Amino acid sequence: MKKLQTSLASPLQQPLKLPCGITIPNRIAKSAMSEQLADRHGSPTIALQKLYAAWARGGAGLLITGNVMVDHRAFVEPRNVVLEDEQFLQANAEWAQAARLNGGKIIMQINHPGRVAVLPLLKKPIAPSAVGLDLPLMSVIRMPRAMSESEILEQVQRFANTAGLAVKAGFDGVQIHAAHGYLLSQFLSPLSNIRTDQWGGNPENRRRFLIETVRAVRQAIGKNKILSVKLNSADFQKGGLSQEESLQVALALEAESIDLLEISGGNYESPAQLGYAPERQTQRDAYFVDYATALRKMSKLPLMLTGGLRHVDFMNRIVADGTVDLIGLARPFALQTDLAKQLFAGKSVQEPVNIPTVGYKPIDAYLQLAWHAAQFRRIGHGQQPKPIKGLIPTLATFGPRMGFNILTQNKC
């Protein structure tokens, strides 16, 4: 009698059941990237649907959308999706449906840019405090104004409203973006939040906006949908959110019974999430794994690690030993839509393409985003990714389009 041969699936192929009861079919997640593929009114386009259908066919267990704005008065970039009411609910439903073609799950990342809003250009952005970005000219050009308490409470409800609409459209849940220097992240930072009321002044008050948002969103989506938060492990700025304080924020989020914490780091001034930070930690594989290791010793919260992960053996190891529960990848999906299937086959991420730089980290980080957004447009229009070579071609592909999008974005 022949001995039956059995092959054990890799740790990356194992399903993951979240506290809300939803099961993610494997441990690979496409982390959020800004697609800039909405129409000028903020509605998802057919190109956005096709992009997510391609990623769904690629086998990732969880897809997380790029920025969806909770407030039409503030955009991270032009052509972000905006979801405030049911006007574009059908388009969002078709987007969710396309992303679930292969049995994976899809959650909507919901966000407000705060002081880093690109649009509207001629209006002061809102922020926890009237503190500008520590970048040349930005503290003059885009000096924000401090939010009133009523405006803070309004934004809490806007997050909840968008979350409820996302679930109504068929998304499996939402991710609250509290990283990368956006509004919720600004409230967490001692540098950008210098308030002296109940929304600032000490760690508990600085995280109050995030905690109140989590509570309102949970009420809006119910206990059976995914509630994720994206959190900086640190801001990688002297005087900013430290790892020690971030760990306490994570424990507070666990106490609120969130389903998944995505670990990232950095902001516009120190973009560690893209590898542009002075700390040695961001110069190696898995930028923020030390934070994940520290948090795992304190918490049983399901963890997703994103940033710098490229080697499949390392990914399998940190999932197998319980350091993290999900592997988050972002930029590699711009060139490898079937990346998850490649990882399941034991292949590591392809060597990165050299993306043009000018030597100034904030601009280089934006060139990275623009370069990848160009690939998203190709995929969304049924074409294969095609790396852009050289600074001038990259600027030519991105610059005129961004200018046109800014001028024609409907802000009403």
mmCIF file of C-alpha atoms in Angstrom:
data_model
loop_
_atom_site.group_PDB
_atom_site.id
_atom_site.type_symbol
_atom_site.label_atom_id
_atom_site.label_comp_id
_atom_site.label_asym_id
_atom_site.label_seq_id
_atom_site.Cartn_x
_atom_site.Cartn_y
_atom_site.Cartn_z
ATOM 1 C CA MET A 1 0.000 0.000 0.000
ATOM 2 C CA LYS A 2 1.426 3.345 -1.052
ATOM 3 C CA LYS A 3 1.987 5.893 1.644
ATOM 4 C CA LEU A 4 -0.152 8.949 1.044
ATOM 5 C CA GLN A 5 1.882 12.079 0.508
ATOM 6 C CA THR A 6 0.595 15.184 2.237
ATOM 7 C CA SER A 7 1.945 18.680 1.966
ATOM 8 C CA LEU A 8 1.463 21.138 4.764
ATOM 9 C CA ALA A 9 0.510 24.659 3.761
ATOM 10 C CA SER A 10 2.920 27.391 4.793
ATOM 11 C CA PRO A 11 1.983 29.583 7.767
ATOM 12 C CA LEU A 12 1.109 32.331 5.276
ATOM 13 C CA GLN A 13 -1.666 30.142 3.844
ATOM 14 C CA GLN A 14 -3.410 29.528 7.160
ATOM 15 C CA PRO A 15 -6.748 31.286 7.790
ATOM 16 C CA LEU A 16 -7.109 33.842 10.570
ATOM 17 C CA LYS A 17 -10.297 34.292 12.565
ATOM 18 C CA LEU A 18 -10.636 37.783 13.989
ATOM 19 C CA PRO A 19 -12.434 38.600 17.265
ATOM 20 C CA CYS A 20 -15.470 39.919 15.355
ATOM 21 C CA GLY A 21 -15.975 36.421 13.892
ATOM 22 C CA ILE A 22 -14.833 37.139 10.320
ATOM 23 C CA THR A 23 -12.198 34.760 8.959
ATOM 24 C CA ILE A 24 -9.472 36.041 6.647
ATOM 25 C CA PRO A 25 -8.559 33.145 4.306
ATOM 26 C CA ASN A 26 -4.770 33.635 4.552
ATOM 27 C CA ARG A 27 -2.124 35.804 6.192
ATOM 28 C CA ILE A 28 -1.269 38.160 3.321
ATOM 29 C CA ALA A 29 -2.812 41.629 3.325
ATOM 30 C CA LYS A 30 -2.475 44.369 0.770
ATOM 31 C CA SER A 31 -1.895 47.424 2.896
ATOM 32 C CA ALA A 32 -3.369 50.763 1.912
ATOM 33 C CA MET A 33 -1.855 52.903 -0.820
ATOM 34 C CA SER A 34 -3.372 56.065 -2.216
ATOM 35 C CA GLU A 35 -4.763 55.113 -5.628
ATOM 36 C CA GLN A 36 -6.098 58.561 -6.680
ATOM 37 C CA LEU A 37 -8.610 56.811 -8.954
ATOM 38 C CA ALA A 38 -11.894 58.390 -7.905
ATOM 39 C CA ASP A 39 -13.678 60.789 -10.220
ATOM 40 C CA ARG A 40 -13.629 64.536 -9.572
ATOM 41 C CA HIS A 41 -16.656 64.215 -7.300
ATOM 42 C CA GLY A 42 -15.152 61.504 -5.088
ATOM 43 C CA SER A 43 -16.944 58.475 -6.526
ATOM 44 C CA PRO A 44 -15.047 55.202 -7.144
ATOM 45 C CA THR A 45 -14.399 54.621 -10.856
ATOM 46 C CA ILE A 46 -14.413 51.501 -13.005
ATOM 47 C CA ALA A 47 -10.605 51.720 -13.077
ATOM 48 C CA LEU A 48 -10.586 51.465 -9.272
ATOM 49 C CA GLN A 49 -12.847 48.417 -9.441
ATOM 50 C CA LYS A 50 -10.577 46.747 -12.010
ATOM 51 C CA LEU A 51 -7.484 47.463 -9.908
ATOM 52 C CA TYR A 52 -8.992 45.712 -6.898
ATOM 53 C CA ALA A 53 -10.316 42.852 -9.011
ATOM 54 C CA ALA A 54 -6.724 42.265 -10.181
ATOM 55 C CA TRP A 55 -5.473 42.208 -6.607
ATOM 56 C CA ALA A 56 -8.322 39.908 -5.594
ATOM 57 C CA ARG A 57 -7.335 37.429 -8.308
ATOM 58 C CA GLY A 58 -3.795 37.610 -6.938
ATOM 59 C CA GLY A 59 -4.859 35.778 -3.796
ATOM 60 C CA ALA A 60 -4.396 38.219 -0.908
ATOM 61 C CA GLY A 61 -6.614 37.328 2.032
ATOM 62 C CA LEU A 62 -7.280 40.950 2.975
ATOM 63 C CA LEU A 63 -7.369 44.070 0.832
ATOM 64 C CA ILE A 64 -7.305 47.467 2.516
ATOM 65 C CA THR A 65 -8.327 50.437 0.389
ATOM 66 C CA GLY A 66 -6.365 53.645 0.111
ATOM 67 C CA ASN A 67 -7.531 56.825 1.823
ATOM 68 C CA VAL A 68 -11.296 57.357 1.777
ATOM 69 C CA MET A 69 -12.118 60.838 2.986
ATOM 70 C CA VAL A 70 -14.657 61.338 5.748
ATOM 71 C CA ASP A 71 -14.995 65.054 4.919
ATOM 72 C CA HIS A 72 -15.218 66.580 1.414
ATOM 73 C CA ARG A 73 -13.609 69.745 2.759
ATOM 74 C CA ALA A 74 -10.215 68.067 3.206
ATOM 75 C CA PHE A 75 -8.346 65.810 0.758
ATOM 76 C CA VAL A 76 -5.068 63.961 1.193
ATOM 77 C CA GLU A 77 -4.739 64.090 -2.612
ATOM 78 C CA PRO A 78 -7.101 65.005 -5.427
ATOM 79 C CA ARG A 79 -9.136 62.087 -6.737
ATOM 80 C CA ASN A 80 -9.438 60.465 -3.324
ATOM 81 C CA VAL A 81 -12.717 58.654 -2.756
ATOM 82 C CA VAL A 82 -15.115 60.580 -0.513
ATOM 83 C CA LEU A 83 -17.939 58.798 1.312
ATOM 84 C CA GLU A 84 -20.239 61.082 3.278
ATOM 85 C CA ASP A 85 -23.709 60.016 2.173
ATOM 86 C CA GLU A 86 -25.505 57.535 -0.087
ATOM 87 C CA GLN A 87 -24.937 59.490 -3.297
ATOM 88 C CA PHE A 88 -22.122 57.161 -4.413
ATOM 89 C CA LEU A 89 -23.196 54.105 -2.456
ATOM 90 C CA GLN A 90 -23.767 51.968 -5.562
ATOM 91 C CA ALA A 91 -20.289 52.747 -6.929
ATOM 92 C CA ASN A 92 -18.787 51.827 -3.573
ATOM 93 C CA ALA A 93 -20.812 48.612 -3.536
ATOM 94 C CA GLU A 94 -19.410 47.674 -6.963
ATOM 95 C CA TRP A 95 -15.904 48.450 -5.699
ATOM 96 C CA ALA A 96 -16.391 46.142 -2.695
ATOM 97 C CA GLN A 97 -17.860 43.408 -4.886
ATOM 98 C CA ALA A 98 -14.894 43.514 -7.280
ATOM 99 C CA ALA A 99 -12.472 43.161 -4.392
ATOM 100 C CA ARG A 100 -14.199 40.036 -3.054
ATOM 101 C CA LEU A 101 -14.250 38.032 -6.294
ATOM 102 C CA ASN A 102 -11.704 35.507 -5.047
ATOM 103 C CA GLY A 103 -13.095 35.004 -1.552
ATOM 104 C CA GLY A 104 -10.873 37.516 0.215
ATOM 105 C CA LYS A 105 -12.011 40.274 2.543
ATOM 106 C CA ILE A 106 -12.020 44.018 1.893
ATOM 107 C CA ILE A 107 -12.000 46.840 4.432
ATOM 108 C CA MET A 108 -12.137 50.569 3.770
ATOM 109 C CA GLN A 109 -9.452 52.809 5.186
ATOM 110 C CA ILE A 110 -11.134 55.984 6.441
ATOM 111 C CA ASN A 111 -9.143 59.123 7.052
ATOM 112 C CA HIS A 112 -8.921 62.869 7.531
ATOM 113 C CA PRO A 113 -5.631 64.599 6.588
ATOM 114 C CA GLY A 114 -5.767 67.395 9.133
ATOM 115 C CA ARG A 115 -2.899 69.835 8.634
ATOM 116 C CA VAL A 116 -1.405 67.932 5.653
ATOM 117 C CA ALA A 117 -4.478 68.382 3.444
ATOM 118 C CA VAL A 118 -3.552 69.094 -0.181
ATOM 119 C CA LEU A 119 -6.972 70.543 -0.919
ATOM 120 C CA PRO A 120 -8.473 73.063 -0.710
ATOM 121 C CA LEU A 121 -5.343 75.060 -1.482
ATOM 122 C CA LEU A 122 -6.599 78.462 -0.406
ATOM 123 C CA LYS A 123 -8.081 77.495 2.934
ATOM 124 C CA LYS A 124 -6.346 76.885 6.253
ATOM 125 C CA PRO A 125 -6.381 73.183 7.135
ATOM 126 C CA ILE A 126 -7.573 72.079 10.551
ATOM 127 C CA ALA A 127 -5.363 70.444 13.156
ATOM 128 C CA PRO A 128 -5.203 69.798 16.903
ATOM 129 C CA SER A 129 -3.155 72.998 17.307
ATOM 130 C CA ALA A 130 -1.906 75.843 15.130
ATOM 131 C CA VAL A 131 1.432 74.091 14.555
ATOM 132 C CA GLY A 132 2.759 73.826 11.018
ATOM 133 C CA LEU A 133 4.814 71.056 9.458
ATOM 134 C CA ASP A 134 8.527 71.162 10.202
ATOM 135 C CA LEU A 135 9.379 71.438 6.515
ATOM 136 C CA PRO A 136 10.727 74.388 4.520
ATOM 137 C CA LEU A 137 7.967 76.967 3.837
ATOM 138 C CA MET A 138 5.185 74.593 4.924
ATOM 139 C CA SER A 139 4.704 76.327 8.263
ATOM 140 C CA VAL A 140 4.027 79.493 6.265
ATOM 141 C CA ILE A 141 2.113 78.154 3.264
ATOM 142 C CA ARG A 142 -0.066 75.646 5.146
ATOM 143 C CA MET A 143 -0.239 76.893 8.712
ATOM 144 C CA PRO A 144 -3.277 75.125 10.212
ATOM 145 C CA ARG A 145 -5.809 76.469 12.637
ATOM 146 C CA ALA A 146 -6.662 74.724 15.894
ATOM 147 C CA MET A 147 -9.946 72.818 15.974
ATOM 148 C CA SER A 148 -12.672 73.748 18.397
ATOM 149 C CA GLU A 149 -14.156 71.039 20.579
ATOM 150 C CA SER A 150 -17.337 71.043 18.508
ATOM 151 C CA GLU A 151 -15.244 70.444 15.380
ATOM 152 C CA ILE A 152 -13.486 67.522 17.071
ATOM 153 C CA LEU A 153 -16.821 65.954 17.974
ATOM 154 C CA GLU A 154 -18.069 66.560 14.428
ATOM 155 C CA GLN A 155 -15.105 64.664 12.981
ATOM 156 C CA VAL A 156 -15.692 61.755 15.370
ATOM 157 C CA GLN A 157 -19.194 61.472 13.946
ATOM 158 C CA ARG A 158 -17.919 61.835 10.382
ATOM 159 C CA PHE A 159 -15.638 58.831 10.861
ATOM 160 C CA ALA A 160 -18.586 56.867 12.244
ATOM 161 C CA ASN A 161 -20.857 57.977 9.413
ATOM 162 C CA THR A 162 -18.391 56.926 6.713
ATOM 163 C CA ALA A 163 -17.803 53.615 8.480
ATOM 164 C CA GLY A 164 -21.515 52.858 8.576
ATOM 165 C CA LEU A 165 -21.857 53.667 4.881
ATOM 166 C CA ALA A 166 -18.878 51.439 4.034
ATOM 167 C CA VAL A 167 -20.494 48.461 5.720
ATOM 168 C CA LYS A 168 -23.799 49.267 4.026
ATOM 169 C CA ALA A 169 -21.966 49.194 0.680
ATOM 170 C CA GLY A 170 -20.697 45.677 1.383
ATOM 171 C CA PHE A 171 -17.242 46.224 2.848
ATOM 172 C CA ASP A 172 -16.243 43.755 5.569
ATOM 173 C CA GLY A 173 -15.281 46.578 7.880
ATOM 174 C CA VAL A 174 -13.057 49.630 8.114
ATOM 175 C CA GLN A 175 -9.587 50.714 9.097
ATOM 176 C CA ILE A 176 -9.231 53.968 11.014
ATOM 177 C CA HIS A 177 -6.034 55.688 9.850
ATOM 178 C CA ALA A 178 -4.215 56.950 12.936
ATOM 179 C CA ALA A 179 -0.698 56.906 11.458
ATOM 180 C CA HIS A 180 1.579 58.759 9.013
ATOM 181 C CA GLY A 181 0.915 62.237 10.346
ATOM 182 C CA TYR A 182 -2.775 62.511 9.433
ATOM 183 C CA LEU A 183 -5.364 64.061 11.749
ATOM 184 C CA LEU A 184 -5.685 61.279 14.336
ATOM 185 C CA SER A 185 -1.915 60.821 14.309
ATOM 186 C CA GLN A 186 -1.500 64.567 14.811
ATOM 187 C CA PHE A 187 -3.584 64.363 17.972
ATOM 188 C CA LEU A 188 -1.332 61.581 19.303
ATOM 189 C CA SER A 189 1.888 63.555 18.756
ATOM 190 C CA PRO A 190 3.223 65.884 21.481
ATOM 191 C CA LEU A 191 4.752 67.985 18.683
ATOM 192 C CA SER A 192 1.558 68.736 16.786
ATOM 193 C CA ASN A 193 -0.873 68.562 19.711
ATOM 194 C CA ILE A 194 -0.055 71.260 22.261
ATOM 195 C CA ARG A 195 -3.627 71.655 23.496
ATOM 196 C CA THR A 196 -4.283 72.156 27.208
ATOM 197 C CA ASP A 197 -7.901 70.939 27.280
ATOM 198 C CA GLN A 198 -9.211 67.363 27.513
ATOM 199 C CA TRP A 199 -7.923 66.650 23.974
ATOM 200 C CA GLY A 200 -4.246 67.273 24.771
ATOM 201 C CA GLY A 201 -1.649 67.882 27.446
ATOM 202 C CA ASN A 202 -0.941 64.294 28.493
ATOM 203 C CA PRO A 203 -0.894 60.873 26.776
ATOM 204 C CA GLU A 204 -4.414 59.945 27.851
ATOM 205 C CA ASN A 205 -5.870 63.198 26.528
ATOM 206 C CA ARG A 206 -3.885 63.048 23.285
ATOM 207 C CA ARG A 207 -5.384 59.640 22.484
ATOM 208 C CA ARG A 208 -8.913 60.651 23.499
ATOM 209 C CA PHE A 209 -9.895 61.627 19.923
ATOM 210 C CA LEU A 210 -8.782 58.212 18.638
ATOM 211 C CA ILE A 211 -10.557 56.296 21.392
ATOM 212 C CA GLU A 212 -13.782 58.253 20.944
ATOM 213 C CA THR A 213 -13.572 57.642 17.190
ATOM 214 C CA VAL A 214 -13.082 53.903 17.722
ATOM 215 C CA ARG A 215 -16.131 53.776 19.993
ATOM 216 C CA ALA A 216 -18.318 55.708 17.560
ATOM 217 C CA VAL A 217 -17.189 53.592 14.599
ATOM 218 C CA ARG A 218 -17.840 50.347 16.464
ATOM 219 C CA GLN A 219 -21.354 51.516 17.244
ATOM 220 C CA ALA A 220 -21.867 52.398 13.579
ATOM 221 C CA ILE A 221 -20.633 49.095 12.091
ATOM 222 C CA GLY A 222 -21.690 46.641 14.772
ATOM 223 C CA LYS A 223 -19.732 43.960 16.580
ATOM 224 C CA ASN A 224 -19.649 41.535 13.635
ATOM 225 C CA LYS A 225 -17.614 43.686 11.237
ATOM 226 C CA ILE A 226 -13.862 44.288 11.186
ATOM 227 C CA LEU A 227 -12.656 47.328 13.093
ATOM 228 C CA SER A 228 -8.969 47.916 12.405
ATOM 229 C CA VAL A 229 -6.676 50.773 13.372
ATOM 230 C CA LYS A 230 -3.431 51.757 11.642
ATOM 231 C CA LEU A 231 -1.000 53.109 14.233
ATOM 232 C CA ASN A 232 2.522 54.475 14.164
ATOM 233 C CA SER A 233 4.994 52.434 16.176
ATOM 234 C CA ALA A 234 6.691 55.819 16.531
ATOM 235 C CA ASP A 235 6.829 59.101 14.645
ATOM 236 C CA PHE A 236 10.637 58.878 14.257
ATOM 237 C CA GLN A 237 10.934 62.519 15.297
ATOM 238 C CA LYS A 238 12.569 63.889 18.414
ATOM 239 C CA GLY A 239 9.724 64.828 20.735
ATOM 240 C CA GLY A 240 7.063 63.051 18.661
ATOM 241 C CA LEU A 241 5.057 59.966 19.510
ATOM 242 C CA SER A 242 7.511 57.524 21.084
ATOM 243 C CA GLN A 243 7.426 53.748 20.939
ATOM 244 C CA GLU A 244 6.757 53.623 24.666
ATOM 245 C CA GLU A 245 3.689 55.843 24.367
ATOM 246 C CA SER A 246 2.526 54.063 21.210
ATOM 247 C CA LEU A 247 2.546 50.746 23.083
ATOM 248 C CA GLN A 248 0.192 52.285 25.639
ATOM 249 C CA VAL A 249 -2.084 53.491 22.826
ATOM 250 C CA ALA A 250 -2.143 49.939 21.446
ATOM 251 C CA LEU A 251 -3.133 48.524 24.822
ATOM 252 C CA ALA A 252 -5.905 51.128 25.095
ATOM 253 C CA LEU A 253 -7.152 50.041 21.653
ATOM 254 C CA GLU A 254 -7.124 46.421 22.763
ATOM 255 C CA ALA A 255 -9.298 47.416 25.716
ATOM 256 C CA GLU A 256 -11.775 48.844 23.182
ATOM 257 C CA SER A 257 -11.931 45.405 21.485
ATOM 258 C CA ILE A 258 -10.670 46.370 18.058
ATOM 259 C CA ASP A 259 -10.147 43.421 15.718
ATOM 260 C CA LEU A 260 -6.823 44.217 14.079
ATOM 261 C CA LEU A 261 -3.960 46.640 14.667
ATOM 262 C CA GLU A 262 -1.733 47.490 11.702
ATOM 263 C CA ILE A 263 1.733 48.608 12.775
ATOM 264 C CA SER A 264 3.471 51.258 10.713
ATOM 265 C CA GLY A 265 5.479 54.399 11.411
ATOM 266 C CA GLY A 266 6.608 57.824 10.294
ATOM 267 C CA ASN A 267 4.911 60.883 8.822
ATOM 268 C CA TYR A 268 5.424 63.580 6.191
ATOM 269 C CA GLU A 269 8.422 65.018 8.032
ATOM 270 C CA SER A 270 10.069 61.633 8.646
ATOM 271 C CA PRO A 271 8.535 59.114 6.210
ATOM 272 C CA ALA A 272 9.739 55.912 7.891
ATOM 273 C CA GLN A 273 6.964 53.875 6.265
ATOM 274 C CA LEU A 274 8.810 54.353 2.964
ATOM 275 C CA GLY A 275 12.250 53.696 4.408
ATOM 276 C CA TYR A 276 13.160 57.395 4.713
ATOM 277 C CA ALA A 277 14.134 57.805 8.347
ATOM 278 C CA PRO A 278 17.439 58.204 10.161
ATOM 279 C CA GLU A 279 16.923 55.299 12.553
ATOM 280 C CA ARG A 280 18.787 52.097 11.772
ATOM 281 C CA GLN A 281 15.530 50.204 12.214
ATOM 282 C CA THR A 282 14.145 51.378 8.874
ATOM 283 C CA GLN A 283 17.206 50.322 6.926
ATOM 284 C CA ARG A 284 16.577 46.604 7.240
ATOM 285 C CA ASP A 285 13.925 44.036 6.516
ATOM 286 C CA ALA A 286 10.714 44.547 8.527
ATOM 287 C CA TYR A 287 11.016 48.162 9.624
ATOM 288 C CA PHE A 288 8.842 47.887 12.735
ATOM 289 C CA VAL A 289 9.271 44.265 13.894
ATOM 290 C CA ASP A 290 10.907 45.287 17.187
ATOM 291 C CA TYR A 291 7.723 47.127 18.116
ATOM 292 C CA ALA A 292 5.600 44.108 17.175
ATOM 293 C CA THR A 293 7.794 41.869 19.313
ATOM 294 C CA ALA A 294 7.492 44.211 22.281
ATOM 295 C CA LEU A 295 3.723 44.541 21.902
ATOM 296 C CA ARG A 296 3.210 40.793 21.553
ATOM 297 C CA LYS A 297 4.733 40.299 25.014
ATOM 298 C CA MET A 298 2.038 42.590 26.411
ATOM 299 C CA SER A 299 -0.991 41.863 24.247
ATOM 300 C CA LYS A 300 -2.986 39.220 22.395
ATOM 301 C CA LEU A 301 -4.373 41.774 19.944
ATOM 302 C CA PRO A 302 -4.276 40.521 16.320
ATOM 303 C CA LEU A 303 -1.330 42.309 14.707
ATOM 304 C CA MET A 304 -0.541 43.191 11.104
ATOM 305 C CA LEU A 305 3.013 44.278 10.352
ATOM 306 C CA THR A 306 3.689 46.485 7.327
ATOM 307 C CA GLY A 307 6.892 48.073 6.067
ATOM 308 C CA GLY A 308 10.015 46.598 4.465
ATOM 309 C CA LEU A 309 8.946 42.948 4.509
ATOM 310 C CA ARG A 310 10.400 41.234 1.457
ATOM 311 C CA HIS A 311 11.726 37.739 2.348
ATOM 312 C CA VAL A 312 9.185 34.935 2.409
ATOM 313 C CA ASP A 313 11.065 32.773 4.928
ATOM 314 C CA PHE A 314 11.106 35.654 7.409
ATOM 315 C CA MET A 315 7.379 36.282 6.837
ATOM 316 C CA ASN A 316 6.557 32.632 7.480
ATOM 317 C CA ARG A 317 8.712 32.619 10.607
ATOM 318 C CA ILE A 318 7.148 35.647 12.319
ATOM 319 C CA VAL A 319 3.659 34.335 11.578
ATOM 320 C CA ALA A 320 4.536 30.819 12.748
ATOM 321 C CA ASP A 321 6.066 32.019 16.022
ATOM 322 C CA GLY A 322 3.107 34.324 16.723
ATOM 323 C CA THR A 323 4.999 37.619 16.560
ATOM 324 C CA VAL A 324 2.354 38.886 14.128
ATOM 325 C CA ASP A 325 -0.831 37.492 12.622
ATOM 326 C CA LEU A 326 -0.895 39.185 9.211
ATOM 327 C CA ILE A 327 1.820 40.262 6.802
ATOM 328 C CA GLY A 328 1.120 43.642 5.231
ATOM 329 C CA LEU A 329 2.655 44.567 1.881
ATOM 330 C CA ALA A 330 1.972 47.679 -0.141
ATOM 331 C CA ARG A 331 4.364 48.912 -2.833
ATOM 332 C CA PRO A 332 5.243 45.435 -4.175
ATOM 333 C CA PHE A 333 1.590 44.993 -5.203
ATOM 334 C CA ALA A 334 2.074 47.801 -7.743
ATOM 335 C CA LEU A 335 4.275 45.540 -9.858
ATOM 336 C CA GLN A 336 3.131 42.079 -8.729
ATOM 337 C CA THR A 337 -0.659 41.872 -8.602
ATOM 338 C CA ASP A 338 -0.333 38.111 -7.930
ATOM 339 C CA LEU A 339 2.149 38.689 -5.114
ATOM 340 C CA ALA A 340 0.243 36.567 -2.585
ATOM 341 C CA LYS A 341 0.307 33.526 -4.862
ATOM 342 C CA GLN A 342 4.027 34.013 -5.402
ATOM 343 C CA LEU A 343 4.635 34.092 -1.648
ATOM 344 C CA PHE A 344 2.552 30.952 -1.142
ATOM 345 C CA ALA A 345 4.796 29.260 -3.714
ATOM 346 C CA GLY A 346 7.828 30.153 -1.604
ATOM 347 C CA LYS A 347 9.072 33.052 -3.722
ATOM 348 C CA SER A 348 10.222 36.257 -2.071
ATOM 349 C CA VAL A 349 9.244 39.718 -3.275
ATOM 350 C CA GLN A 350 11.035 40.784 -6.440
ATOM 351 C CA GLU A 351 13.963 43.144 -6.067
ATOM 352 C CA PRO A 352 12.650 46.723 -5.977
ATOM 353 C CA VAL A 353 12.962 48.963 -9.005
ATOM 354 C CA ASN A 354 15.139 52.040 -8.576
ATOM 355 C CA ILE A 355 12.699 54.921 -8.245
ATOM 356 C CA PRO A 356 14.081 58.406 -9.029
ATOM 357 C CA THR A 357 15.071 60.629 -6.139
ATOM 358 C CA VAL A 358 16.175 64.239 -5.716
ATOM 359 C CA GLY A 359 17.835 63.858 -2.310
ATOM 360 C CA TYR A 360 15.162 65.587 -0.224
ATOM 361 C CA LYS A 361 13.275 62.959 1.754
ATOM 362 C CA PRO A 362 9.745 64.439 1.735
ATOM 363 C CA ILE A 363 9.891 64.984 -2.039
ATOM 364 C CA ASP A 364 11.462 61.572 -2.596
ATOM 365 C CA ALA A 365 8.656 59.989 -0.587
ATOM 366 C CA TYR A 366 6.100 61.764 -2.760
ATOM 367 C CA LEU A 367 7.894 60.622 -5.913
ATOM 368 C CA GLN A 368 7.537 57.090 -4.573
ATOM 369 C CA LEU A 369 3.779 57.546 -4.211
ATOM 370 C CA ALA A 370 3.463 59.112 -7.650
ATOM 371 C CA TRP A 371 5.514 56.365 -9.287
ATOM 372 C CA HIS A 372 3.305 53.675 -7.779
ATOM 373 C CA ALA A 373 0.088 55.561 -8.563
ATOM 374 C CA ALA A 374 1.099 55.478 -12.220
ATOM 375 C CA GLN A 375 1.197 51.674 -12.002
ATOM 376 C CA PHE A 376 -2.253 51.617 -10.407
ATOM 377 C CA ARG A 377 -3.640 53.581 -13.341
ATOM 378 C CA ARG A 378 -2.145 51.080 -15.773
ATOM 379 C CA ILE A 379 -3.590 48.089 -13.923
ATOM 380 C CA GLY A 380 -6.955 49.831 -13.580
ATOM 381 C CA HIS A 381 -7.060 50.283 -17.354
ATOM 382 C CA GLY A 382 -6.283 46.636 -18.067
ATOM 383 C CA GLN A 383 -2.582 47.085 -18.755
ATOM 384 C CA GLN A 384 0.436 45.390 -17.199
ATOM 385 C CA PRO A 385 2.598 47.381 -14.786
ATOM 386 C CA LYS A 386 5.483 49.098 -16.553
ATOM 387 C CA PRO A 387 8.261 50.599 -14.436
ATOM 388 C CA ILE A 388 9.046 54.233 -15.231
ATOM 389 C CA LYS A 389 12.772 54.897 -15.524
ATOM 390 C CA GLY A 390 14.355 58.255 -14.801
ATOM 391 C CA LEU A 391 13.399 61.407 -12.936
ATOM 392 C CA ILE A 392 12.134 63.377 -15.950
ATOM 393 C CA PRO A 393 9.756 60.627 -17.195
ATOM 394 C CA THR A 394 8.466 60.177 -13.650
ATOM 395 C CA LEU A 395 7.792 63.901 -13.261
ATOM 396 C CA ALA A 396 6.243 64.054 -16.745
ATOM 397 C CA THR A 397 3.906 61.190 -15.908
ATOM 398 C CA PHE A 398 2.874 62.620 -12.575
ATOM 399 C CA GLY A 399 3.241 66.423 -12.580
ATOM 400 C CA PRO A 400 0.739 67.537 -15.239
ATOM 401 C CA ARG A 401 -1.832 65.003 -14.047
ATOM 402 C CA MET A 402 -1.565 66.165 -10.434
ATOM 403 C CA GLY A 403 -1.909 69.805 -11.503
ATOM 404 C CA PHE A 404 -4.964 69.027 -13.631
ATOM 405 C CA ASN A 405 -6.532 66.968 -10.831
ATOM 406 C CA ILE A 406 -6.019 69.726 -8.285
ATOM 407 C CA LEU A 407 -7.581 72.357 -10.547
ATOM 408 C CA THR A 408 -10.580 70.233 -11.520
ATOM 409 C CA GLN A 409 -11.328 68.513 -8.208
ATOM 410 C CA ASN A 410 -14.883 69.241 -7.152
ATOM 411 C CA LYS A 411 -14.742 70.605 -3.612
ATOM 412 C CA CYS A 412 -18.423 71.326 -3.181
#
